[in-house]
XYZ file of C-alpha atoms in Angstrom:
743
model
C -44.825 -34.311 33.210
C -43.796 -37.338 35.227
C -43.605 -36.970 39.110
C -43.487 -38.945 42.122
C -43.230 -38.064 46.274
C -45.731 -36.734 48.625
C -48.071 -34.024 50.040
C -48.741 -34.189 53.645
C -51.851 -31.883 54.893
C -52.013 -31.682 58.647
C -53.233 -29.010 60.943
C -51.392 -27.084 63.854
C -53.236 -25.404 66.773
C -50.719 -22.858 68.294
C -51.787 -20.149 71.341
C -50.837 -17.199 68.736
C -51.545 -18.602 65.455
C -53.334 -21.702 64.060
C -53.896 -22.495 60.392
C -52.989 -25.189 58.252
C -49.479 -26.434 57.345
C -49.431 -27.938 53.799
C -45.588 -29.999 53.006
C -44.675 -30.879 49.847
C -41.856 -32.962 48.204
C -41.864 -33.684 44.570
C -38.919 -35.851 42.401
C -40.022 -34.435 38.581
C -38.710 -34.915 35.155
C -40.379 -32.857 32.151
C -39.593 -33.670 28.753
C -40.631 -31.643 25.392
C -42.243 -29.159 27.406
C -44.323 -26.259 25.359
C -43.790 -22.957 26.830
C -45.170 -21.163 24.205
C -48.721 -20.587 25.519
C -46.881 -19.707 28.757
C -44.834 -16.814 27.832
C -46.528 -16.104 24.821
C -43.442 -16.104 23.140
C -43.966 -17.646 19.753
C -40.265 -18.889 19.154
C -39.589 -19.979 22.664
C -37.610 -23.696 22.623
C -38.648 -26.952 23.187
C -37.367 -27.626 27.173
C -36.788 -30.605 28.832
C -36.546 -30.464 32.510
C -35.017 -32.820 35.020
C -35.619 -31.066 38.556
C -35.522 -32.614 41.758
C -37.894 -29.932 43.914
C -38.032 -29.954 47.904
C -40.621 -27.527 49.760
C -42.277 -26.565 52.912
C -44.403 -24.112 52.720
C -47.574 -22.387 54.657
C -50.572 -21.506 53.338
C -51.664 -17.104 54.155
C -54.823 -16.021 54.060
C -55.463 -14.287 51.095
C -59.204 -13.755 51.042
C -58.739 -10.680 49.743
C -57.626 -11.701 46.352
C -59.910 -13.843 44.374
C -57.239 -15.872 41.981
C -53.808 -14.696 44.070
C -50.254 -16.528 41.830
C -48.813 -18.868 44.127
C -46.160 -16.885 45.068
C -48.815 -14.960 47.094
C -50.642 -18.151 48.526
C -47.734 -19.261 50.624
C -45.124 -18.456 53.098
C -41.577 -20.587 53.927
C -39.077 -22.543 51.643
C -38.250 -23.940 48.372
C -34.987 -25.598 47.116
C -35.035 -27.038 43.242
C -31.914 -29.244 42.603
C -31.327 -29.407 38.111
C -30.226 -32.121 36.993
C -29.209 -32.283 33.375
C -31.886 -30.448 31.334
C -31.664 -28.600 28.066
C -33.634 -25.710 26.541
C -34.002 -25.832 23.267
C -30.158 -25.978 22.277
C -28.895 -24.924 25.602
C -28.139 -27.914 28.126
C -27.779 -27.113 31.425
C -25.435 -29.441 33.730
C -26.482 -28.664 37.114
C -28.151 -26.010 39.119
C -29.668 -24.626 42.393
C -32.424 -22.103 43.518
C -33.216 -21.956 47.168
C -36.305 -19.580 47.489
C -37.535 -17.815 50.526
C -40.788 -16.986 50.239
C -42.604 -14.031 52.691
C -45.624 -12.040 52.516
C -45.696 -12.158 48.958
C -41.862 -11.268 48.615
C -39.199 -14.288 46.712
C -35.811 -14.101 48.431
C -33.165 -15.719 45.965
C -30.936 -16.896 48.980
C -28.988 -18.300 46.303
C -29.215 -19.480 42.368
C -25.769 -21.180 40.835
C -26.436 -23.017 36.985
C -23.625 -24.490 35.453
C -23.865 -25.148 31.683
C -21.158 -26.381 29.532
C -18.494 -24.003 30.677
C -19.906 -21.183 32.312
C -22.319 -20.456 35.448
C -24.275 -18.167 36.929
C -23.959 -17.744 40.552
C -27.255 -14.714 42.116
C -28.937 -13.768 45.130
C -31.386 -10.908 46.290
C -35.214 -10.770 46.657
C -37.980 -9.748 44.156
C -41.859 -8.508 45.286
C -43.998 -9.163 42.255
C -45.012 -7.301 40.372
C -43.515 -4.023 42.293
C -39.476 -4.216 43.387
C -36.335 -5.865 42.962
C -33.162 -6.150 44.570
C -31.083 -9.366 42.961
C -27.007 -9.031 42.506
C -25.126 -11.154 40.152
C -21.431 -13.210 39.019
C -21.633 -14.874 35.603
C -17.948 -16.364 34.617
C -18.329 -17.856 30.313
C -15.735 -19.438 29.017
C -17.788 -20.423 25.839
C -20.510 -18.223 24.802
C -22.380 -20.604 22.309
C -25.061 -20.749 24.879
C -25.214 -16.802 24.294
C -24.840 -17.139 20.594
C -28.054 -20.187 20.644
C -30.085 -17.599 22.913
C -30.190 -14.454 20.607
C -29.690 -16.657 17.723
C -26.754 -14.368 16.308
C -23.600 -15.341 15.865
C -21.389 -17.131 16.170
C -19.807 -15.361 19.500
C -16.087 -16.251 20.750
C -14.438 -15.344 23.621
C -15.034 -15.422 27.483
C -16.774 -13.192 29.445
C -17.017 -12.204 33.043
C -19.494 -9.780 34.779
C -21.494 -9.057 38.154
C -23.548 -6.170 39.362
C -26.767 -5.499 40.661
C -30.443 -5.142 39.412
C -32.730 -2.702 41.707
C -35.755 -0.968 41.809
C -39.038 -0.975 40.027
C -39.613 -4.473 38.311
C -40.658 -3.046 34.850
C -37.819 -0.583 34.573
C -34.937 -1.498 36.911
C -31.702 0.285 37.815
C -28.819 -1.691 36.477
C -25.036 -1.180 37.392
C -22.663 -3.741 36.385
C -18.910 -4.364 34.710
C -18.436 -6.440 31.873
C -14.867 -8.150 31.977
C -14.263 -9.317 28.022
C -11.321 -11.266 26.414
C -11.121 -11.232 23.219
C -14.411 -10.906 22.243
C -15.655 -11.598 18.241
C -19.082 -11.291 17.413
C -20.481 -11.952 13.498
C -23.766 -11.848 12.168
C -24.573 -8.021 12.672
C -24.882 -6.628 9.959
C -20.612 -5.171 9.965
C -18.867 -8.285 8.331
C -17.166 -9.108 12.166
C -17.487 -7.133 15.069
C -14.358 -8.018 17.303
C -12.681 -6.492 20.267
C -9.349 -7.834 20.948
C -7.599 -8.047 24.091
C -8.611 -7.838 27.712
C -11.768 -5.035 27.915
C -13.628 -4.065 31.423
C -17.274 -2.262 31.032
C -18.846 -1.053 33.328
C -22.169 0.719 32.954
C -25.791 2.071 34.929
C -28.952 2.180 33.626
C -31.851 3.591 35.438
C -34.835 6.443 35.326
C -34.534 6.163 31.353
C -30.604 6.596 31.830
C -27.660 4.845 30.632
C -23.923 5.655 31.201
C -21.105 3.192 30.209
C -18.016 3.191 30.279
C -14.659 1.216 29.167
C -10.705 1.363 28.689
C -8.926 -0.952 27.167
C -9.573 -2.643 24.192
C -9.539 -2.784 20.250
C -12.529 -2.760 17.606
C -11.570 -3.689 14.316
C -7.962 -3.436 14.872
C -8.412 0.025 15.942
C -6.567 0.486 19.932
C -8.992 2.065 22.458
C -8.214 3.194 25.517
C -10.676 4.666 26.929
C -14.717 5.070 25.726
C -17.771 6.543 27.730
C -21.422 6.806 26.671
C -24.351 8.850 28.238
C -27.866 8.035 27.209
C -31.317 10.114 28.779
C -34.765 9.275 27.706
C -36.954 11.872 28.513
C -41.367 11.028 27.131
C -40.221 10.103 23.668
C -37.018 12.043 23.299
C -33.409 11.021 23.639
C -30.549 12.671 24.457
C -26.729 11.020 23.779
C -23.610 11.537 24.106
C -20.440 10.066 24.457
C -16.619 10.018 23.543
C -13.740 7.497 22.057
C -10.347 8.062 22.623
C -7.891 6.133 19.950
C -4.475 5.245 19.938
C -3.221 6.710 24.308
C -5.246 9.402 22.968
C -3.964 10.445 20.378
C -6.675 10.088 18.927
C -10.509 11.125 20.290
C -13.717 11.013 19.118
C -16.683 13.229 20.609
C -20.192 13.054 19.899
C -23.540 14.940 20.803
C -26.853 13.453 19.401
C -31.005 14.560 19.911
C -33.485 12.138 19.031
C -37.490 14.316 19.393
C -39.253 10.867 19.108
C -37.822 7.414 19.010
C -40.543 5.748 18.980
C -41.744 7.380 15.694
C -41.509 4.999 12.240
C -38.684 7.473 10.762
C -36.664 8.315 13.825
C -34.513 11.470 13.481
C -31.330 11.852 15.540
C -29.714 15.556 15.403
C -26.303 15.778 15.985
C -25.640 18.843 17.756
C -21.721 18.457 17.720
C -18.701 15.775 16.736
C -15.525 16.253 16.629
C -12.200 14.094 15.359
C -8.865 15.582 16.372
C -5.840 14.360 17.882
C -2.249 15.930 19.412
C -2.438 18.493 15.496
C -5.511 18.804 13.837
C -9.398 18.661 14.951
C -12.137 18.152 13.265
C -15.612 19.199 14.375
C -19.101 19.757 13.039
C -20.398 22.670 10.948
C -23.987 23.534 12.047
C -25.750 20.044 12.704
C -26.357 17.320 10.991
C -29.412 15.231 10.659
C -29.485 11.335 10.786
C -32.623 9.260 9.804
C -33.501 6.124 10.584
C -36.747 4.408 9.039
C -37.953 1.628 8.220
C -36.647 1.348 5.136
C -33.680 3.189 4.740
C -30.871 5.415 6.313
C -31.041 9.067 5.094
C -28.084 11.271 5.987
C -28.795 15.665 5.840
C -26.083 18.615 5.985
C -23.053 16.065 6.905
C -19.800 18.908 7.705
C -16.820 18.580 9.482
C -14.483 20.772 8.877
C -10.581 21.817 9.980
C -9.767 25.555 9.168
C -10.336 25.533 5.283
C -10.391 21.901 4.916
C -14.103 20.419 4.440
C -15.721 17.102 4.354
C -19.308 16.972 3.878
C -21.761 14.002 3.261
C -25.038 13.272 2.220
C -27.420 10.642 0.922
C -29.400 8.112 1.515
C -28.424 3.952 2.200
C -31.200 1.534 1.795
C -31.519 -1.610 4.087
C -31.548 -3.601 1.491
C -27.740 -2.445 0.330
C -28.817 0.593 -1.957
C -27.411 3.660 -1.656
C -27.615 7.009 -2.857
C -24.735 8.814 -1.264
C -22.776 12.447 -2.165
C -18.808 13.220 -0.651
C -17.724 16.500 -0.964
C -13.941 16.956 -0.106
C -12.369 20.542 -0.056
C -8.371 21.625 0.609
C -8.272 17.914 2.500
C -4.416 17.793 3.126
C -4.342 14.109 2.977
C -0.857 13.774 5.009
C -2.834 14.357 7.820
C -6.008 13.252 7.548
C -3.740 9.898 7.111
C -2.489 10.088 10.259
C -5.996 11.084 11.568
C -7.304 7.337 9.994
C -4.234 6.147 11.206
C -3.496 4.684 8.075
C -1.312 6.854 6.700
C -1.572 8.435 2.848
C 1.612 7.128 0.676
C 1.063 10.733 -1.016
C 0.383 14.582 0.690
C -1.370 17.153 -1.210
C -4.643 18.842 -1.278
C -7.325 17.169 -2.247
C -10.638 19.000 -3.447
C -13.382 16.212 -5.038
C -16.910 15.137 -5.065
C -17.807 11.600 -4.938
C -21.184 10.367 -5.853
C -22.201 6.462 -4.961
C -25.544 4.811 -6.437
C -26.928 1.737 -6.306
C -26.188 -1.426 -4.868
C -23.526 -0.366 -1.871
C -20.966 -3.270 -2.155
C -20.857 -2.859 -6.587
C -21.982 0.807 -6.300
C -21.893 3.297 -9.324
C -18.938 5.697 -8.474
C -18.897 9.079 -9.984
C -16.185 11.274 -8.917
C -13.815 14.372 -9.778
C -11.721 17.103 -8.571
C -8.014 18.212 -7.951
C -5.215 18.184 -6.342
C -3.061 20.707 -5.205
C 0.941 20.813 -4.598
C 0.876 16.429 -5.453
C 3.762 14.674 -3.321
C 4.696 10.881 -4.037
C 7.064 9.175 -1.640
C 8.791 12.528 -0.895
C 8.475 12.855 -4.874
C 7.454 16.259 -6.014
C 4.337 15.865 -8.490
C 2.446 18.352 -10.462
C -0.860 19.433 -9.971
C -3.649 16.999 -11.069
C -7.311 17.297 -12.050
C -9.299 13.811 -12.249
C -12.334 12.424 -13.349
C -13.371 8.956 -12.707
C -16.482 6.475 -13.466
C -17.133 3.173 -12.551
C -20.286 1.191 -13.789
C -19.952 -2.324 -13.166
C -17.500 -3.602 -14.588
C -15.948 -0.870 -16.806
C -13.668 2.051 -15.069
C -12.511 4.600 -16.457
C -10.680 7.541 -15.700
C -9.087 10.893 -17.025
C -6.094 12.377 -15.244
C -5.005 15.848 -16.384
C -1.216 17.189 -15.343
C -0.364 20.711 -15.257
C 2.995 22.412 -15.186
C 4.479 25.708 -15.050
C 4.527 26.396 -18.610
C 0.600 26.233 -18.315
C 0.756 22.678 -20.441
C -1.674 20.124 -19.997
C -0.880 16.667 -20.112
C -3.600 13.572 -19.532
C -4.170 10.322 -19.192
C -7.228 8.520 -19.642
C -8.337 4.967 -20.113
C -10.585 2.360 -18.679
C -10.273 -1.156 -17.046
C -13.089 -3.819 -16.027
C -12.898 -4.040 -12.935
C -15.049 -5.793 -9.573
C -15.284 -3.666 -6.499
C -16.950 -4.644 -3.763
C -16.819 -1.581 -1.326
C -18.760 -3.797 1.454
C -15.642 -6.986 0.998
C -12.993 -3.660 0.479
C -12.066 -6.029 -2.766
C -10.827 -5.380 -6.089
C -11.123 -8.201 -8.669
C -11.094 -8.908 -12.230
C -14.073 -10.230 -13.322
C -13.123 -14.156 -14.187
C -9.406 -12.704 -14.144
C -10.123 -11.818 -17.711
C -7.665 -8.013 -18.292
C -9.498 -5.552 -20.433
C -8.417 -2.088 -20.432
C -7.439 0.748 -22.484
C -4.871 3.862 -20.879
C -4.305 6.890 -23.530
C -1.820 9.439 -22.654
C -1.658 12.807 -24.325
C 1.164 15.430 -24.424
C 2.518 13.912 -21.376
C 5.628 16.102 -20.256
C 8.919 13.513 -19.262
C 10.467 15.768 -16.982
C 8.384 14.122 -14.083
C 10.751 11.238 -14.708
C 13.604 13.103 -13.025
C 12.402 13.015 -10.045
C 12.484 8.992 -9.974
C 15.415 8.473 -11.356
C 18.511 10.168 -9.728
C 21.329 9.485 -12.666
C 18.408 11.231 -15.025
C 20.020 14.933 -15.005
C 18.313 16.429 -17.567
C 15.047 15.286 -19.452
C 12.251 16.668 -21.318
C 10.135 16.204 -24.407
C 6.467 15.188 -24.789
C 4.775 11.415 -24.542
C 2.046 10.244 -26.388
C -0.043 6.557 -25.917
C -2.476 4.421 -26.770
C -1.805 1.225 -24.856
C -5.415 -1.582 -25.148
C -4.708 -4.471 -22.133
C -6.285 -7.960 -22.536
C -5.799 -11.440 -21.061
C -4.986 -13.018 -18.194
C -4.549 -11.518 -14.723
C -0.943 -13.713 -14.812
C -0.527 -13.559 -18.488
C -1.584 -10.537 -19.530
C -1.649 -9.364 -23.336
C -0.162 -5.734 -24.638
C -0.717 -3.932 -27.771
C -0.491 0.068 -29.081
C 1.458 2.351 -30.046
C 3.500 5.223 -28.428
C 5.276 8.567 -30.071
C 8.277 10.425 -28.808
C 8.423 13.930 -29.324
C 11.005 17.092 -28.666
C 13.070 14.657 -25.965
C 15.999 15.758 -24.225
C 18.246 13.194 -22.498
C 21.059 13.508 -20.306
C 22.369 10.866 -17.808
C 24.870 10.759 -15.012
C 28.695 10.940 -16.983
C 27.339 11.900 -19.940
C 29.625 14.619 -21.356
C 26.799 16.053 -23.461
C 22.678 16.101 -24.305
C 20.895 13.484 -26.485
C 19.172 15.923 -28.575
C 15.847 16.294 -30.282
C 15.057 12.911 -29.662
C 11.658 11.733 -31.882
C 10.571 8.412 -31.776
C 7.553 6.431 -33.211
C 6.320 2.552 -31.723
C 4.505 -0.025 -31.357
C 3.931 -2.063 -28.018
C 3.400 -5.640 -27.767
C 3.151 -8.482 -25.618
C 6.625 -9.405 -25.717
C 7.603 -6.007 -26.180
C 8.944 -2.751 -28.553
C 8.868 -2.371 -31.777
C 10.878 0.703 -32.825
C 9.533 1.671 -36.029
C 10.994 5.028 -36.369
C 13.959 7.486 -34.760
C 16.289 9.994 -34.494
C 18.215 11.846 -32.222
C 20.573 14.321 -32.089
C 24.684 13.971 -30.385
C 26.123 17.070 -30.848
C 26.887 17.924 -34.394
C 25.543 14.674 -35.669
C 22.732 12.571 -36.110
C 21.392 9.013 -35.328
C 18.710 6.740 -36.509
C 17.906 3.699 -35.258
C 15.227 1.099 -35.164
C 14.048 -2.025 -34.057
C 12.811 -4.410 -31.115
C 13.423 -3.682 -27.635
C 12.100 -5.964 -24.629
C 10.190 -4.683 -21.554
C 12.515 -4.182 -18.261
C 9.901 -6.637 -16.466
C 8.633 -8.712 -19.257
C 9.709 -12.528 -19.727
C 10.893 -11.679 -23.157
C 14.870 -10.859 -23.750
C 15.576 -10.153 -27.058
C 17.214 -7.254 -27.989
C 17.641 -6.955 -31.813
C 18.237 -3.178 -33.205
C 19.801 -1.606 -35.943
C 21.391 1.966 -35.779
C 23.575 4.331 -38.000
C 25.712 7.201 -36.606
C 26.277 10.573 -39.067
C 29.179 12.471 -38.060
C 28.733 11.334 -34.249
C 31.389 12.591 -31.823
C 32.119 9.535 -29.491
C 32.947 9.727 -25.651
C 36.561 10.152 -25.091
C 38.433 6.712 -24.326
C 41.376 6.042 -23.618
C 42.327 9.489 -24.556
C 41.277 8.929 -28.576
C 38.945 11.147 -29.000
C 36.625 11.143 -32.756
C 33.645 11.743 -34.790
C 32.515 8.942 -36.730
C 30.044 7.761 -39.390
C 28.743 3.609 -38.440
C 26.123 1.501 -39.120
C 25.809 -0.822 -35.838
C 23.436 -3.861 -34.689
C 22.303 -4.586 -30.760
C 20.978 -8.423 -30.736
C 21.694 -10.620 -27.884
C 19.110 -10.167 -24.805
C 19.041 -7.813 -22.386
C 21.309 -9.457 -20.132
C 23.862 -10.924 -22.633
C 23.804 -7.530 -25.480
C 25.828 -8.470 -28.400
C 27.461 -5.034 -30.411
C 28.338 -5.860 -33.772
C 29.031 -3.134 -36.416
C 31.527 -1.247 -38.892
C 33.135 2.617 -38.060
C 34.229 5.002 -40.352
C 36.696 7.242 -38.933
C 35.792 11.667 -40.254
C 38.186 12.576 -37.621
C 39.982 11.383 -34.707
C 42.773 12.249 -32.253
C 45.006 10.192 -30.321
C 46.235 11.989 -27.353
C 49.395 10.324 -26.664
C 49.740 11.737 -23.298
C 46.920 10.886 -22.180
C 47.469 6.963 -23.807
C 50.647 7.050 -22.556
C 49.086 7.533 -18.528
C 46.924 4.665 -18.707
C 49.841 2.789 -18.636
C 53.162 3.748 -15.858
C 55.018 4.728 -18.781
C 58.615 5.315 -18.792
C 60.441 7.013 -21.758
C 64.235 5.912 -22.141
C 66.243 8.316 -23.932
C 69.652 6.437 -25.195
C 72.322 8.555 -26.074
C 75.965 7.516 -26.435
C 75.191 5.088 -23.760
C 73.332 7.541 -21.269
C 69.927 7.353 -20.519
C 67.181 9.560 -19.185
C 63.871 8.478 -17.886
C 60.655 10.525 -17.495
C 57.268 8.766 -15.621
C 53.817 9.323 -15.882
C 50.858 8.389 -13.373
C 48.324 5.900 -13.846
C 44.444 6.971 -14.405
C 41.441 5.386 -13.049
C 39.941 2.697 -15.957
C 37.043 2.675 -18.175
C 34.176 1.203 -16.686
C 30.587 1.276 -17.037
C 28.033 -0.633 -15.467
C 26.006 -1.330 -19.176
C 29.128 -3.062 -20.462
C 29.765 -5.918 -17.856
C 27.879 -8.143 -20.070
C 28.467 -6.611 -23.321
C 30.121 -8.720 -25.891
C 31.150 -6.407 -28.243
C 32.214 -6.336 -32.139
C 33.726 -2.932 -34.131
C 35.376 -2.825 -36.793
C 37.362 1.056 -37.734
C 38.291 2.071 -40.559
C 40.897 5.358 -40.214
C 41.652 6.795 -43.980
C 43.938 8.798 -44.181
C 43.730 12.842 -43.944
C 40.985 11.641 -40.757
C 43.598 10.431 -37.926
C 46.094 12.780 -36.580
C 48.485 11.579 -33.225
C 48.980 14.076 -30.981
C 51.759 14.264 -28.138
C 54.218 16.803 -26.061
C 57.045 16.357 -29.223
C 54.823 14.431 -31.589
C 52.126 15.265 -34.342
C 51.843 12.889 -37.038
C 48.733 11.820 -39.443
C 46.992 8.105 -39.714
C 45.781 5.614 -41.743
C 44.603 2.113 -40.835
C 42.286 -0.862 -39.215
C 41.367 -1.398 -35.875
C 38.995 -3.597 -34.696
C 37.467 -2.910 -30.742
C 36.337 -6.156 -29.240
C 34.999 -7.175 -25.606
C 33.782 -10.384 -23.777
C 31.485 -10.719 -21.111
C 32.636 -9.936 -17.544
C 35.913 -8.508 -19.964
C 37.592 -5.411 -20.928
C 37.296 -3.683 -23.690
C 40.508 -4.619 -26.378
C 41.606 -2.790 -29.100
C 43.131 -4.800 -32.112
C 44.890 -3.526 -35.304
C 47.419 -1.243 -36.963
C 47.698 2.378 -37.863
C 50.604 3.956 -40.405
C 51.853 6.830 -40.077
C 51.286 8.969 -43.775
C 53.457 12.362 -42.430
C 54.584 14.250 -39.448
C 56.975 15.609 -37.318
C 59.119 15.320 -34.163
C 60.372 17.575 -31.587
C 63.528 17.047 -29.817
C 65.448 19.153 -27.851
C 63.690 22.525 -30.590
C 64.476 20.269 -33.247
C 61.982 19.351 -35.730
C 62.631 16.111 -36.830
C 60.322 15.021 -40.038
C 58.371 10.738 -39.565
C 59.327 9.508 -42.705
C 57.707 5.813 -41.475
C 56.037 4.602 -38.706
C 53.787 1.985 -37.024
C 51.551 1.573 -34.355
C 50.398 -1.686 -33.446
C 47.437 -2.514 -30.919
C 48.269 -5.546 -28.856
C 44.646 -6.148 -27.840
C 46.058 -5.408 -24.053
C 43.537 -3.892 -22.022
C 44.222 -0.971 -21.221
C 45.848 -0.447 -24.591
C 49.794 -0.372 -24.032
C 50.166 -0.519 -28.349
C 54.290 -0.756 -29.771
C 55.624 2.056 -31.806
C 58.107 2.058 -34.313
C 58.450 5.741 -35.755
C 61.308 7.039 -37.567
C 62.276 10.697 -38.011
C 64.905 12.317 -39.839
C 66.509 15.852 -39.502
C 69.392 17.264 -42.133
C 72.128 19.265 -42.053
C 74.234 20.032 -44.840
C 75.103 15.974 -46.099
C 74.658 14.508 -42.435
C 71.016 12.643 -42.224
C 70.113 12.909 -38.227
C 67.476 10.103 -37.486
C 65.395 9.008 -34.504
C 63.273 6.338 -33.718
C 60.846 5.965 -31.343
C 60.109 1.639 -30.680
C 58.720 -0.702 -27.819
C 55.570 -0.189 -26.172
C 53.601 3.004 -24.592
C 54.789 1.756 -20.953
C 58.327 1.338 -21.511
C 59.541 3.075 -25.029
C 62.531 3.845 -25.954
C 64.139 6.723 -28.148
C 67.346 5.854 -30.176
C 69.803 8.407 -32.135
C 71.840 7.659 -35.137
C 72.934 9.106 -38.133
C 74.108 8.832 -41.737
C 76.986 8.895 -42.616
C 77.645 7.886 -38.512
C 78.706 10.220 -36.524
C 82.447 9.051 -36.107
C 83.510 9.749 -40.073
C 82.105 13.503 -39.763
């Protein structure tokens, strides 16, 4: 301690008073001051003070007190000016204390302390140890001072506060208001305590009562418009109640709590009432809930919330070393409404019954869950009732889910996956980024897929699967098997249903190896095997081999057919290549339909006179799958298996065709069909076809060239008609032998 100044003692006598006046003036510096013994505070920090003290004090008659304190020995003025100083890590830039002592009462005429970007103003009176009456105002733009003072933090944001402390010095009444902006506190048991936005808090304490009111702030991203809290202590017992309005009064939380002995080693709090409600739903406490807080743990007994026939229950313990033993119960919970009440709508709806237990570390507990969901719907898709059993014991998560359909059948999906689940940090990760798991399914009804694919008109069947997952998160590996039994499938635009599909396959990382598959299309049978890639995988390679037996093909350009075929699908999923050999078992070429694919003019030429018939052009054949398809099919047409059919003509055909296609182009048909036999009707007379060809020239839509010669015999005269030209511009010529001029 360094000090300089003077101390002046003089005798003063007047008619009304006599005594000794002591004048004191000191300039001083105090470095590394240890106040721990004086304040009886072990952790009080090292102190460095630099101040100027000026005092003008009169001594008082204090003979009644043996060793009176300083403030009872003198009356007068005291002015302290603080220069740059420090208390531990807290630095004070400047300060001023203007005090007046009178009859043991300290009057704070002005107190102002400036530290970094914050200041404190105060005034009032203190009668030690009896009464206090002080008004104060603070403006703190840097809250690091508070962080250092209470050794918690960091604390960020800004605070303005004003109020009054009065009454008994040991238990004063305190009325005040606190304005906070973007307040953030760290290290209070939670990961982060955050009050965002501009908020105002008003409070009142006294006679063991605390009232707290606040408006307009956000806590952990939850918008709070109003909050109020009232607490009253009576000897050892405590009563508290309050409410919080979330989201502009749409959600309200109300709480009423009592504690019979707040000074007990294990404090028991009886929750008399608890409500969580919005404008449509209200959850209320059933009976009374009990929460016990001890030195080592927190216990929850009989805490049940109910809304109509819905119920949530919670019981168990949480130890302060983050070890838990908790049990949750859910009964008839409306998932959609409950999600809205929490402010986070669930992507599903339905009614859940469930029991969940958590044991062990609160961050990574052992979890057991079981229950069911009725009327389950995900993103507006109606699903079947679901039962589930789930178990998590780090790092293995296992599940067993069963779906029920209207026929009473059960489909199960079960398996396991290695995960690190941290409830405290709200994180789910793969251990060391390694993927390890199993997914199994038994008797899965495929009708559920119809809800997800709008172009799927019909689907049924049973799927079994056994899939193993391994590898890294960004490079997973897949292995396993799958089988499909008695499936039926029909897509939009299909004239028939693909029936009785039975399939067995092996699953690999790059795709699916179909080892055996068969299906029925109408009266025909299809068998196939080979390799197809996953829609989402890196591999694109296609390699399928199919055999068609008496299969009816879709009607293309008026050609109706049933075929036997050996087909190959190669290339990749973006550029497929379709090749093979096709043998016609039965085909009918509808000439009238083929003609309407072109605006056809048929000219009848007889003795120089012409007559024309016109037809309209329909929409051509298009399909998205064909856009990038390459096709090369060889078609064999044997005698007795194909017919040409029209309004005037019927003929049996034979020959060879090639159906081909290039990416981004239309399907084309090339080749020649010859007439084997047939007839042509001209004005009621039946002409016999003696020879004819249909030449497909590769145009799209097809516009083949015809050359058909027909004969009609009347006595010794042979009358001939010849159809020739393209379908779009066909000519019919009449002739005779001998010529009509000679007859």
